[in-house]
Amino acid sequence: MKTYVSDAVIKRLPRYRRFLKSLKEQGTDKVSSKQLGEIMDVTASQIRQDLNHFGGFGQQGYGYGVEELGDRLGEILGVDKTYNVAFIGCGRLGQALMNFLIANEPNYKITALCDIRPELQGREIAGVKIDNVEDFNKKLIGGGIDIVILTIPADQVEAVRDLIEKSDVKGVWNFSMTEMVIKGKKVMNMHLSDSLQALTYYINHPD
Amino acid sequence: MKTYVSDAVIKRLPRYRRFLKSLKEQGTDKVSSKQLGEIMDVTASQIRQDLNHFGGFGQQGYGYGVEELGDRLGEILGVDKTYNVAFIGCGRLGQALMNFLIANEPNYKITALCDIRPELQGREIAGVKIDNVEDFNKKLIGGGIDIVILTIPADQVEAVRDLIEKSDVKGVWNFSMTEMVIKGKKVMNMHLSDSLQALTYYINHPD
DNA sequence: TAGATTGTTAATCGATTAACAATC
DNA sequence: TAGATTGTTAATCGATTAACAATC
């Protein structure tokens, strides 16, 4: 149990988990690092090295239990627990992500919604009412929200920074076109266009 | 001009470009690697090392021209050229990404749209009609589409794989929950939930 | 010119891969 | 037991950082 695990390793864990889930659905109940590596196109060494940051989950001469390893990865990531999430911005991207959470990540509970557009306020999505800014601010400061998902235009971000900083929100999943840094909060800046631009580079540079 | 540049470098280029654009908007016309590094929280060394994969854009004793360097990065990435993009899936996520392209990435031209839902077919978004599968397939095979943006559920992906493989599409920006590999095509698998899960890990492991 | 800052080489650091003893 | 495969250490590889000569 190392105290610090590098970002490269952490970012690989969800992918391991995905493939394990898929193996489980196929009815596979054990897998060796070699087999998993072939499926995922990574080395068996890397898989064993990555997993052993968190302790030994396998059995020599046997391999790893598919379900058990998947569950353990879930625990390590913390995705076995539930989280209350609030959306700031309920436009198409916000709504698409809400659908996504409901269908794929039910442990992230949609708890509060906010939009500055009066025509959206009062409407309900997934059983949750869209608040105006004032009501929403009270809820956020009131506590109990773990994660804020930001799906607003870049020019509206500055207005919510202070609010989030004052709240006890732990993390922000930021889809606005900004690089947000908030003291004491984890922020995941998504910048979708960066990946489109990287794709564009590779389109123009086939190997 | 190296022939191969590592993925780590390529993925940093759009971020450099973003910060240069922002400096330009502030009216700054030159910047040193030291200044840029402070703003972006990276080392000056890394910036110079990264840029020199593509040639020397700076001037000793002076720094880099903000606008010029931004433009050159755009050329390197290929985002100065225009691309015809097709959306497969015109639900909320698809529409959100269309809005995003129109507002932020006008060089990516929305050229064809497709959805299997009859109630969406025939509707127009951004002046482009949503095709049924048959009409869309003809367009795609007909050529002229550079990038496909996949915003469909995972279980519908297999049906479009062959089509894309047969077309002369160069790249796929894949937002479905699948890991797509298509021979001869660049595929950028987005897997939004992976980043949410990594965020969750960090929420549970504050430093 | 002198000062500043690049372009580039060399040193360091970290991450990946290989190897193998432990062990199921 | 013998075979297989892990957990873990050691070797390699690549990426980042530091240093500095070139030069504007």
Tab-separated table of C-alpha atoms (C1' of nucleotides) in Angstrom:
chain	number	residue	atom	x	y	z
A	1	MET	CA	0.000	0.000	0.000
A	2	LYS	CA	2.014	2.921	-1.277
A	3	THR	CA	0.897	6.330	-0.112
A	4	TYR	CA	1.425	7.962	-3.471
A	5	VAL	CA	0.515	6.375	-6.768
A	6	SER	CA	1.350	8.181	-9.975
A	7	ASP	CA	-1.295	9.758	-12.143
A	8	ALA	CA	-0.428	7.450	-15.044
A	9	VAL	CA	-1.398	4.431	-12.959
A	10	ILE	CA	-4.623	5.957	-11.614
A	11	LYS	CA	-5.768	6.851	-15.093
A	12	ARG	CA	-5.325	3.252	-16.207
A	13	LEU	CA	-7.449	1.735	-13.433
A	14	PRO	CA	-10.852	2.605	-14.939
A	15	ARG	CA	-9.799	0.949	-18.181
A	16	TYR	CA	-8.800	-2.241	-16.406
A	17	ARG	CA	-12.119	-2.158	-14.668
A	18	ARG	CA	-14.005	-1.787	-17.932
A	19	PHE	CA	-12.324	-4.787	-19.480
A	20	LEU	CA	-12.886	-6.874	-16.373
A	21	LYS	CA	-16.560	-5.950	-16.436
A	22	SER	CA	-16.756	-7.036	-20.041
A	23	LEU	CA	-14.994	-10.333	-19.267
A	24	LYS	CA	-17.435	-10.931	-16.452
A	25	GLU	CA	-20.368	-10.341	-18.794
A	26	GLN	CA	-18.900	-12.970	-21.085
A	27	GLY	CA	-18.916	-15.364	-18.180
A	28	THR	CA	-15.142	-15.488	-17.683
A	29	ASP	CA	-14.278	-15.889	-14.031
A	30	LYS	CA	-10.485	-15.849	-14.033
A	31	VAL	CA	-7.842	-14.124	-16.059
A	32	SER	CA	-4.037	-14.001	-16.041
A	33	SER	CA	-2.096	-10.792	-16.504
A	34	LYS	CA	-0.886	-12.243	-19.793
A	35	GLN	CA	-4.408	-12.834	-21.097
A	36	LEU	CA	-5.670	-9.471	-19.926
A	37	GLY	CA	-2.645	-7.768	-21.432
A	38	GLU	CA	-3.347	-9.342	-24.811
A	39	ILE	CA	-6.956	-8.219	-24.758
A	40	MET	CA	-6.081	-4.692	-23.665
A	41	ASP	CA	-2.908	-4.345	-25.705
A	42	VAL	CA	-0.659	-3.612	-22.749
A	43	THR	CA	2.128	-5.680	-21.202
A	44	ALA	CA	1.418	-8.240	-18.503
A	45	SER	CA	4.224	-6.617	-16.538
A	46	GLN	CA	2.461	-3.296	-16.494
A	47	ILE	CA	-0.756	-4.820	-15.240
A	48	ARG	CA	0.982	-6.662	-12.402
A	49	GLN	CA	3.080	-3.613	-11.563
A	50	ASP	CA	0.025	-1.339	-11.528
A	51	LEU	CA	-2.061	-3.673	-9.369
A	52	ASN	CA	0.705	-4.236	-6.871
A	53	HIS	CA	0.657	-0.572	-5.973
A	54	PHE	CA	-2.473	-1.494	-4.049
A	55	GLY	CA	-1.621	-4.963	-2.797
A	56	GLY	CA	-1.681	-8.452	-4.262
A	57	PHE	CA	-5.055	-9.455	-5.627
A	58	GLY	CA	-3.944	-12.493	-7.573
A	59	GLN	CA	-2.889	-16.001	-6.841
A	60	GLN	CA	0.326	-17.492	-8.120
A	61	GLY	CA	-0.146	-20.161	-10.706
A	62	TYR	CA	-3.785	-19.198	-11.128
A	63	GLY	CA	-4.276	-15.583	-12.085
A	64	TYR	CA	-6.863	-13.054	-10.961
A	65	GLY	CA	-10.527	-13.543	-10.180
A	66	VAL	CA	-12.349	-11.384	-12.741
A	67	GLU	CA	-15.173	-10.286	-10.473
A	68	GLU	CA	-13.031	-9.853	-7.397
A	69	LEU	CA	-10.390	-7.774	-9.176
A	70	GLY	CA	-13.068	-5.605	-10.741
A	71	ASP	CA	-14.635	-5.018	-7.342
A	72	ARG	CA	-11.310	-4.201	-5.759
A	73	LEU	CA	-10.522	-1.677	-8.482
A	74	GLY	CA	-13.926	-0.127	-7.840
A	75	GLU	CA	-13.072	0.203	-4.156
A	76	ILE	CA	-9.654	1.688	-4.889
A	77	LEU	CA	-11.198	4.280	-7.175
A	78	GLY	CA	-13.988	4.851	-4.661
A	79	VAL	CA	-16.697	4.235	-7.242
A	80	ASP	CA	-18.347	1.648	-4.991
A	81	LYS	CA	-19.564	4.489	-2.788
A	82	THR	CA	-22.318	6.910	-3.803
A	83	TYR	CA	-21.826	10.596	-4.543
A	84	ASN	CA	-24.229	13.499	-4.701
A	85	VAL	CA	-23.649	15.515	-7.842
A	86	ALA	CA	-24.901	18.917	-8.885
A	87	PHE	CA	-25.049	20.193	-12.432
A	88	ILE	CA	-24.369	23.835	-13.136
A	89	GLY	CA	-25.683	24.253	-16.651
A	90	CYS	CA	-28.615	22.162	-17.891
A	91	GLY	CA	-28.253	22.642	-21.627
A	92	ARG	CA	-27.753	19.832	-24.073
A	93	LEU	CA	-24.336	18.815	-22.776
A	94	GLY	CA	-25.544	18.861	-19.185
A	95	GLN	CA	-28.591	16.789	-20.068
A	96	ALA	CA	-26.499	14.357	-22.097
A	97	LEU	CA	-24.218	13.832	-19.111
A	98	MET	CA	-27.204	13.376	-16.811
A	99	ASN	CA	-28.503	10.616	-19.096
A	100	PHE	CA	-25.074	9.140	-19.128
A	101	LEU	CA	-24.819	9.034	-15.340
A	102	ILE	CA	-28.280	7.536	-14.968
A	103	ALA	CA	-27.549	4.809	-17.495
A	104	ASN	CA	-23.924	4.046	-16.724
A	105	GLU	CA	-22.899	5.442	-13.350
A	106	PRO	CA	-25.838	5.113	-10.976
A	107	ASN	CA	-23.606	5.679	-7.939
A	108	TYR	CA	-23.401	9.329	-8.924
A	109	LYS	CA	-26.770	10.662	-7.739
A	110	ILE	CA	-28.143	13.729	-9.465
A	111	THR	CA	-29.076	15.849	-6.473
A	112	ALA	CA	-29.235	19.472	-7.589
A	113	LEU	CA	-29.533	21.294	-10.886
A	114	CYS	CA	-29.041	24.918	-11.816
A	115	ASP	CA	-29.344	27.057	-14.905
A	116	ILE	CA	-29.392	30.815	-15.369
A	117	ARG	CA	-31.973	30.580	-18.153
A	118	PRO	CA	-35.396	31.389	-16.688
A	119	GLU	CA	-37.145	29.177	-19.246
A	120	LEU	CA	-35.382	26.131	-17.816
A	121	GLN	CA	-35.920	27.012	-14.162
A	122	GLY	CA	-38.662	25.037	-12.500
A	123	ARG	CA	-38.454	22.256	-15.060
A	124	GLU	CA	-37.638	18.801	-13.768
A	125	ILE	CA	-35.025	16.426	-15.106
A	126	ALA	CA	-34.687	12.935	-13.673
A	127	GLY	CA	-37.006	14.000	-10.878
A	128	VAL	CA	-34.851	16.943	-9.850
A	129	LYS	CA	-36.004	20.529	-10.244
A	130	ILE	CA	-33.791	23.040	-12.041
A	131	ASP	CA	-33.088	25.821	-9.549
A	132	ASN	CA	-32.437	29.462	-10.139
A	133	VAL	CA	-29.037	30.724	-9.037
A	134	GLU	CA	-30.165	31.955	-5.632
A	135	ASP	CA	-31.871	28.729	-4.556
A	136	PHE	CA	-29.034	26.651	-5.925
A	137	ASN	CA	-26.410	28.650	-4.068
A	138	LYS	CA	-28.194	27.970	-0.803
A	139	LYS	CA	-28.278	24.246	-1.525
A	140	LEU	CA	-24.603	24.133	-2.419
A	141	ILE	CA	-23.513	26.104	0.637
A	142	GLY	CA	-25.886	24.011	2.735
A	143	GLY	CA	-23.616	21.059	2.061
A	144	GLY	CA	-24.032	17.471	1.014
A	145	ILE	CA	-22.946	17.902	-2.601
A	146	ASP	CA	-19.765	15.969	-3.378
A	147	ILE	CA	-19.185	16.726	-7.035
A	148	VAL	CA	-20.125	19.646	-9.286
A	149	ILE	CA	-20.382	19.050	-13.004
A	150	LEU	CA	-19.823	22.272	-14.896
A	151	THR	CA	-21.504	22.464	-18.285
A	152	ILE	CA	-21.668	26.193	-18.827
A	153	PRO	CA	-19.925	28.524	-21.271
A	154	ALA	CA	-16.445	29.704	-20.336
A	155	ASP	CA	-17.562	33.285	-19.699
A	156	GLN	CA	-19.885	32.178	-16.904
A	157	VAL	CA	-17.289	30.198	-15.001
A	158	GLU	CA	-15.826	33.038	-12.987
A	159	ALA	CA	-19.214	33.650	-11.377
A	160	VAL	CA	-19.392	30.133	-9.903
A	161	ARG	CA	-15.758	29.795	-8.800
A	162	ASP	CA	-16.239	31.587	-5.491
A	163	LEU	CA	-19.411	29.683	-4.738
A	164	ILE	CA	-17.708	26.343	-5.266
A	165	GLU	CA	-14.674	27.441	-3.280
A	166	LYS	CA	-16.857	28.403	-0.313
A	167	SER	CA	-18.831	25.139	-0.447
A	168	ASP	CA	-17.657	21.766	0.792
A	169	VAL	CA	-17.791	20.279	-2.691
A	170	LYS	CA	-14.852	17.922	-3.129
A	171	GLY	CA	-14.455	17.785	-6.876
A	172	VAL	CA	-15.393	19.501	-10.108
A	173	TRP	CA	-15.798	17.819	-13.476
A	174	ASN	CA	-15.312	20.829	-15.696
A	175	PHE	CA	-16.596	20.768	-19.281
A	176	SER	CA	-16.433	24.527	-19.744
A	177	MET	CA	-13.599	25.723	-21.943
A	178	THR	CA	-11.574	26.922	-18.978
A	179	GLU	CA	-8.711	25.697	-16.838
A	180	MET	CA	-10.114	25.950	-13.392
A	181	VAL	CA	-7.960	25.708	-10.307
A	182	ILE	CA	-9.718	25.896	-6.952
A	183	LYS	CA	-7.737	25.681	-3.753
A	184	GLY	CA	-8.651	22.587	-1.781
A	185	LYS	CA	-10.772	21.071	-4.586
A	186	LYS	CA	-9.919	18.492	-7.195
A	187	VAL	CA	-10.791	19.789	-10.639
A	188	MET	CA	-10.833	17.639	-13.759
A	189	ASN	CA	-10.681	20.002	-16.726
A	190	MET	CA	-12.047	18.174	-19.723
A	191	HIS	CA	-11.200	20.367	-22.724
A	192	LEU	CA	-12.859	18.202	-25.327
A	193	SER	CA	-11.346	20.182	-28.184
A	194	ASP	CA	-7.826	19.251	-27.157
A	195	SER	CA	-8.513	15.647	-28.006
A	196	LEU	CA	-10.156	16.574	-31.299
A	197	GLN	CA	-7.054	18.567	-32.177
A	198	ALA	CA	-4.773	15.682	-31.243
A	199	LEU	CA	-6.926	13.420	-33.441
A	200	THR	CA	-6.492	15.953	-36.231
A	201	TYR	CA	-2.730	15.786	-35.864
A	202	TYR	CA	-2.791	12.007	-36.193
A	203	ILE	CA	-5.099	12.159	-39.209
A	204	ASN	CA	-2.501	14.313	-40.895
A	205	HIS	CA	0.400	12.125	-39.792
A	206	PRO	CA	-0.466	8.521	-40.612
A	207	ASP	CA	2.395	6.237	-39.680
B	1	MET	CA	11.689	18.154	-37.991
B	2	LYS	CA	11.608	14.756	-36.353
B	3	THR	CA	9.549	12.143	-38.121
B	4	TYR	CA	8.075	10.751	-34.934
B	5	VAL	CA	6.931	12.877	-32.037
B	6	SER	CA	5.683	11.179	-28.895
B	7	ASP	CA	2.046	11.201	-27.921
B	8	ALA	CA	2.813	13.073	-24.698
B	9	VAL	CA	4.119	16.020	-26.737
B	10	ILE	CA	1.246	16.012	-29.238
B	11	LYS	CA	-1.310	16.050	-26.461
B	12	ARG	CA	0.318	19.138	-24.952
B	13	LEU	CA	0.218	21.194	-28.159
B	14	PRO	CA	-3.489	22.119	-28.009
B	15	ARG	CA	-2.988	23.383	-24.475
B	16	TYR	CA	-0.094	25.594	-25.516
B	17	ARG	CA	-2.270	26.891	-28.301
B	18	ARG	CA	-5.109	27.701	-25.926
B	19	PHE	CA	-2.897	29.728	-23.635
B	20	LEU	CA	-1.330	31.553	-26.562
B	21	LYS	CA	-4.792	32.427	-27.852
B	22	SER	CA	-5.692	33.790	-24.449
B	23	LEU	CA	-2.475	35.842	-24.290
B	24	LYS	CA	-3.244	37.222	-27.721
B	25	GLU	CA	-6.720	38.249	-26.584
B	26	GLN	CA	-5.114	40.096	-23.690
B	27	GLY	CA	-3.011	41.998	-26.216
B	28	THR	CA	0.301	40.323	-25.374
B	29	ASP	CA	2.446	39.969	-28.448
B	30	LYS	CA	5.529	38.211	-27.153
B	31	VAL	CA	6.218	35.651	-24.490
B	32	SER	CA	9.281	33.806	-23.207
B	33	SER	CA	9.246	30.125	-22.378
B	34	LYS	CA	9.782	31.145	-18.755
B	35	GLN	CA	6.700	33.394	-18.698
B	36	LEU	CA	4.533	30.878	-20.523
B	37	GLY	CA	5.711	28.123	-18.218
B	38	GLU	CA	4.710	30.132	-15.172
B	39	ILE	CA	1.245	30.783	-16.561
B	40	MET	CA	0.736	27.164	-17.577
B	41	ASP	CA	2.483	25.597	-14.615
B	42	VAL	CA	5.013	23.664	-16.657
B	43	THR	CA	8.783	24.084	-16.955
B	44	ALA	CA	10.291	26.444	-19.503
B	45	SER	CA	12.522	23.559	-20.519
B	46	GLN	CA	9.586	21.411	-21.445
B	47	ILE	CA	8.067	24.121	-23.599
B	48	ARG	CA	11.314	24.698	-25.507
B	49	GLN	CA	11.942	20.973	-25.828
B	50	ASP	CA	8.410	20.362	-27.114
B	51	LEU	CA	8.505	23.185	-29.642
B	52	ASN	CA	11.897	22.206	-30.965
B	53	HIS	CA	10.506	18.912	-32.148
B	54	PHE	CA	9.017	20.974	-34.944
B	55	GLY	CA	11.733	23.575	-35.519
B	56	GLY	CA	12.781	26.813	-33.891
B	57	PHE	CA	9.982	29.345	-33.670
B	58	GLY	CA	11.589	31.705	-31.223
B	59	GLN	CA	14.292	34.280	-31.237
B	60	GLN	CA	17.188	34.232	-28.805
B	61	GLY	CA	17.116	37.054	-26.312
B	62	TYR	CA	13.553	37.888	-27.263
B	63	GLY	CA	11.165	34.961	-26.861
B	64	TYR	CA	8.280	33.824	-29.005
B	65	GLY	CA	5.777	35.855	-30.966
B	66	VAL	CA	2.414	34.995	-29.392
B	67	GLU	CA	0.377	35.119	-32.561
B	68	GLU	CA	3.002	33.491	-34.743
B	69	LEU	CA	3.620	30.608	-32.369
B	70	GLY	CA	-0.123	30.026	-31.999
B	71	ASP	CA	-0.488	29.928	-35.762
B	72	ARG	CA	2.411	27.552	-36.167
B	73	LEU	CA	0.968	25.195	-33.574
B	74	GLY	CA	-2.312	25.319	-35.475
B	75	GLU	CA	-0.482	24.324	-38.647
B	76	ILE	CA	1.380	21.509	-36.913
B	77	LEU	CA	-1.861	20.121	-35.531
B	78	GLY	CA	-3.548	20.660	-38.877
B	79	VAL	CA	-6.372	22.684	-37.353
B	80	ASP	CA	-5.768	25.528	-39.820
B	81	LYS	CA	-7.315	23.359	-42.528
B	82	THR	CA	-11.028	22.564	-42.727
B	83	TYR	CA	-12.560	19.140	-42.192
B	84	ASN	CA	-15.897	17.675	-43.113
B	85	VAL	CA	-17.422	15.903	-40.148
B	86	ALA	CA	-20.370	13.555	-39.896
B	87	PHE	CA	-22.298	12.797	-36.741
B	88	ILE	CA	-23.646	9.323	-36.155
B	89	GLY	CA	-26.129	9.867	-33.361
B	90	CYS	CA	-28.005	13.156	-33.027
B	91	GLY	CA	-29.204	12.886	-29.459
B	92	ARG	CA	-28.351	15.361	-26.756
B	93	LEU	CA	-24.649	14.601	-26.704
B	94	GLY	CA	-24.417	14.791	-30.473
B	95	GLN	CA	-26.276	18.094	-30.530
B	96	ALA	CA	-24.146	19.461	-27.714
B	97	LEU	CA	-21.007	18.630	-29.667
B	98	MET	CA	-22.467	20.213	-32.803
B	99	ASN	CA	-23.064	23.432	-30.879
B	100	PHE	CA	-19.580	23.188	-29.539
B	101	LEU	CA	-18.013	22.833	-32.983
B	102	ILE	CA	-20.040	25.698	-34.397
B	103	ALA	CA	-19.070	27.992	-31.551
B	104	ASN	CA	-15.474	26.947	-30.961
B	105	GLU	CA	-14.114	24.956	-33.876
B	106	PRO	CA	-15.549	26.394	-37.087
B	107	ASN	CA	-12.937	24.602	-39.192
B	108	TYR	CA	-14.782	21.366	-38.529
B	109	LYS	CA	-17.749	21.616	-40.904
B	110	ILE	CA	-20.871	19.684	-40.025
B	111	THR	CA	-21.569	17.963	-43.316
B	112	ALA	CA	-23.734	14.926	-42.632
B	113	LEU	CA	-25.951	13.729	-39.808
B	114	CYS	CA	-27.522	10.383	-39.088
B	115	ASP	CA	-29.808	8.887	-36.494
B	116	ILE	CA	-31.726	5.627	-36.392
B	117	ARG	CA	-34.696	7.247	-34.657
B	118	PRO	CA	-37.370	7.969	-37.281
B	119	GLU	CA	-38.671	10.956	-35.302
B	120	LEU	CA	-35.327	12.729	-35.762
B	121	GLN	CA	-34.909	11.875	-39.438
B	122	GLY	CA	-35.694	14.737	-41.775
B	123	ARG	CA	-35.125	17.333	-39.075
B	124	GLU	CA	-32.435	19.897	-39.709
B	125	ILE	CA	-29.673	20.917	-37.354
B	126	ALA	CA	-27.309	23.724	-38.271
B	127	GLY	CA	-28.739	23.617	-41.777
B	128	VAL	CA	-27.961	19.928	-42.245
B	129	LYS	CA	-30.674	17.306	-42.575
B	130	ILE	CA	-30.631	14.235	-40.359
B	131	ASP	CA	-30.480	11.234	-42.683
B	132	ASN	CA	-31.795	7.751	-42.203
B	133	VAL	CA	-29.196	5.000	-42.181
B	134	GLU	CA	-29.507	4.129	-45.848
B	135	ASP	CA	-29.071	7.665	-47.183
B	136	PHE	CA	-26.270	8.328	-44.744
B	137	ASN	CA	-24.376	5.193	-45.743
B	138	LYS	CA	-24.409	6.335	-49.361
B	139	LYS	CA	-23.032	9.739	-48.398
B	140	LEU	CA	-20.280	8.229	-46.292
B	141	ILE	CA	-19.221	5.726	-48.935
B	142	GLY	CA	-19.488	8.479	-51.521
B	143	GLY	CA	-16.509	10.122	-49.870
B	144	GLY	CA	-15.587	13.578	-48.737
B	145	ILE	CA	-16.126	13.007	-45.012
B	146	ASP	CA	-12.907	13.354	-43.029
B	147	ILE	CA	-14.037	12.722	-39.463
B	148	VAL	CA	-16.911	10.774	-37.940
B	149	ILE	CA	-18.147	11.741	-34.503
B	150	LEU	CA	-19.803	8.783	-32.806
B	151	THR	CA	-22.431	9.677	-30.245
B	152	ILE	CA	-24.450	6.498	-30.108
B	153	PRO	CA	-24.934	3.856	-27.421
B	154	ALA	CA	-22.314	1.140	-27.200
B	155	ASP	CA	-24.645	-1.567	-28.499
B	156	GLN	CA	-25.073	0.230	-31.809
B	157	VAL	CA	-21.386	0.622	-32.530
B	158	GLU	CA	-20.785	-2.729	-34.156
B	159	ALA	CA	-23.296	-1.866	-36.887
B	160	VAL	CA	-21.317	1.196	-38.005
B	161	ARG	CA	-17.809	-0.260	-37.765
B	162	ASP	CA	-17.866	-1.914	-41.180
B	163	LEU	CA	-19.350	1.143	-42.807
B	164	ILE	CA	-16.603	3.370	-41.447
B	165	GLU	CA	-13.937	0.851	-42.354
B	166	LYS	CA	-15.134	0.750	-45.960
B	167	SER	CA	-15.319	4.546	-46.224
B	168	ASP	CA	-12.399	6.887	-46.696
B	169	VAL	CA	-13.022	8.572	-43.360
B	170	LYS	CA	-9.689	9.360	-41.724
B	171	GLY	CA	-10.590	9.625	-38.070
B	172	VAL	CA	-13.250	8.806	-35.533
B	173	TRP	CA	-13.979	10.774	-32.380
B	174	ASN	CA	-15.720	8.075	-30.390
B	175	PHE	CA	-17.974	9.028	-27.478
B	176	SER	CA	-19.720	5.668	-27.308
B	177	MET	CA	-18.701	3.504	-24.377
B	178	THR	CA	-16.558	1.265	-26.562
B	179	GLU	CA	-12.910	0.857	-27.472
B	180	MET	CA	-12.989	0.967	-31.193
B	181	VAL	CA	-10.054	-0.057	-33.312
B	182	ILE	CA	-10.428	0.277	-37.070
B	183	LYS	CA	-7.614	-0.711	-39.357
B	184	GLY	CA	-6.275	2.276	-41.252
B	185	LYS	CA	-8.275	4.813	-39.235
B	186	LYS	CA	-7.312	6.938	-36.285
B	187	VAL	CA	-9.803	6.509	-33.470
B	188	MET	CA	-9.922	8.693	-30.380
B	189	ASN	CA	-11.894	6.783	-27.759
B	190	MET	CA	-13.221	9.279	-25.279
B	191	HIS	CA	-14.557	7.221	-22.363
B	192	LEU	CA	-15.833	10.121	-20.320
B	193	SER	CA	-16.487	7.926	-17.295
B	194	ASP	CA	-12.812	7.054	-16.974
B	195	SER	CA	-12.024	10.643	-16.104
B	196	LEU	CA	-14.933	10.843	-13.665
B	197	GLN	CA	-13.604	7.744	-11.951
B	198	ALA	CA	-10.099	9.166	-11.788
B	199	LEU	CA	-11.579	12.352	-10.285
B	200	THR	CA	-13.344	10.154	-7.741
B	201	TYR	CA	-10.053	8.542	-6.775
B	202	TYR	CA	-8.503	11.944	-6.159
B	203	ILE	CA	-11.505	13.122	-4.151
B	204	ASN	CA	-10.924	10.172	-1.866
B	205	HIS	CA	-7.161	10.691	-1.707
B	206	PRO	CA	-6.522	14.332	-0.933
B	207	ASP	CA	-2.807	14.997	-0.622
C	1	DT	C1'	27.751	45.969	-26.579
C	2	DA	C1'	25.486	43.542	-22.642
C	3	DG	C1'	21.474	41.142	-21.310
C	4	DA	C1'	18.211	37.959	-22.307
C	5	DT	C1'	16.528	33.871	-24.010
C	6	DT	C1'	16.576	30.483	-27.333
C	7	DG	C1'	18.018	25.831	-29.313
C	8	DT	C1'	20.226	21.837	-27.999
C	9	DT	C1'	23.046	18.691	-25.471
C	10	DA	C1'	23.778	16.324	-21.144
C	11	DA	C1'	22.001	14.696	-16.638
C	12	DT	C1'	18.268	13.175	-14.016
C	13	DC	C1'	14.265	11.241	-13.016
C	14	DG	C1'	10.381	8.227	-13.438
C	15	DA	C1'	7.860	4.852	-15.783
C	16	DT	C1'	7.875	0.647	-18.346
C	17	DT	C1'	9.586	-3.808	-19.279
C	18	DA	C1'	12.124	-7.938	-18.262
C	19	DA	C1'	13.507	-11.394	-15.212
C	20	DC	C1'	12.991	-14.556	-11.653
C	21	DA	C1'	12.270	-16.336	-7.052
C	22	DA	C1'	8.149	-17.308	-4.359
C	23	DT	C1'	4.156	-19.996	-4.177
C	24	DC	C1'	-0.340	-21.605	-5.278
D	1	DT	C1'	4.536	-32.837	-7.571
D	2	DA	C1'	5.100	-30.021	-11.804
D	3	DG	C1'	3.327	-26.180	-14.230
D	4	DA	C1'	1.719	-21.813	-14.142
D	5	DT	C1'	1.593	-17.289	-12.788
D	6	DT	C1'	2.021	-13.999	-9.365
D	7	DG	C1'	4.648	-10.380	-6.629
D	8	DT	C1'	8.739	-7.937	-6.741
D	9	DT	C1'	13.343	-6.657	-7.850
D	10	DA	C1'	16.522	-5.259	-11.418
D	11	DA	C1'	17.380	-3.405	-16.099
D	12	DT	C1'	15.909	-0.580	-19.711
D	13	DC	C1'	13.855	2.877	-21.853
D	14	DG	C1'	11.896	7.334	-22.542
D	15	DA	C1'	10.540	11.683	-20.941
D	16	DT	C1'	11.573	15.630	-18.179
D	17	DT	C1'	14.675	18.870	-16.346
D	18	DA	C1'	18.993	21.284	-16.054
D	19	DA	C1'	22.765	23.465	-18.127
D	20	DC	C1'	25.006	26.188	-21.368
D	21	DA	C1'	26.835	27.692	-25.743
D	22	DA	C1'	24.806	30.176	-29.618
D	23	DT	C1'	22.835	34.352	-30.919
D	24	DC	C1'	19.481	37.919	-31.302
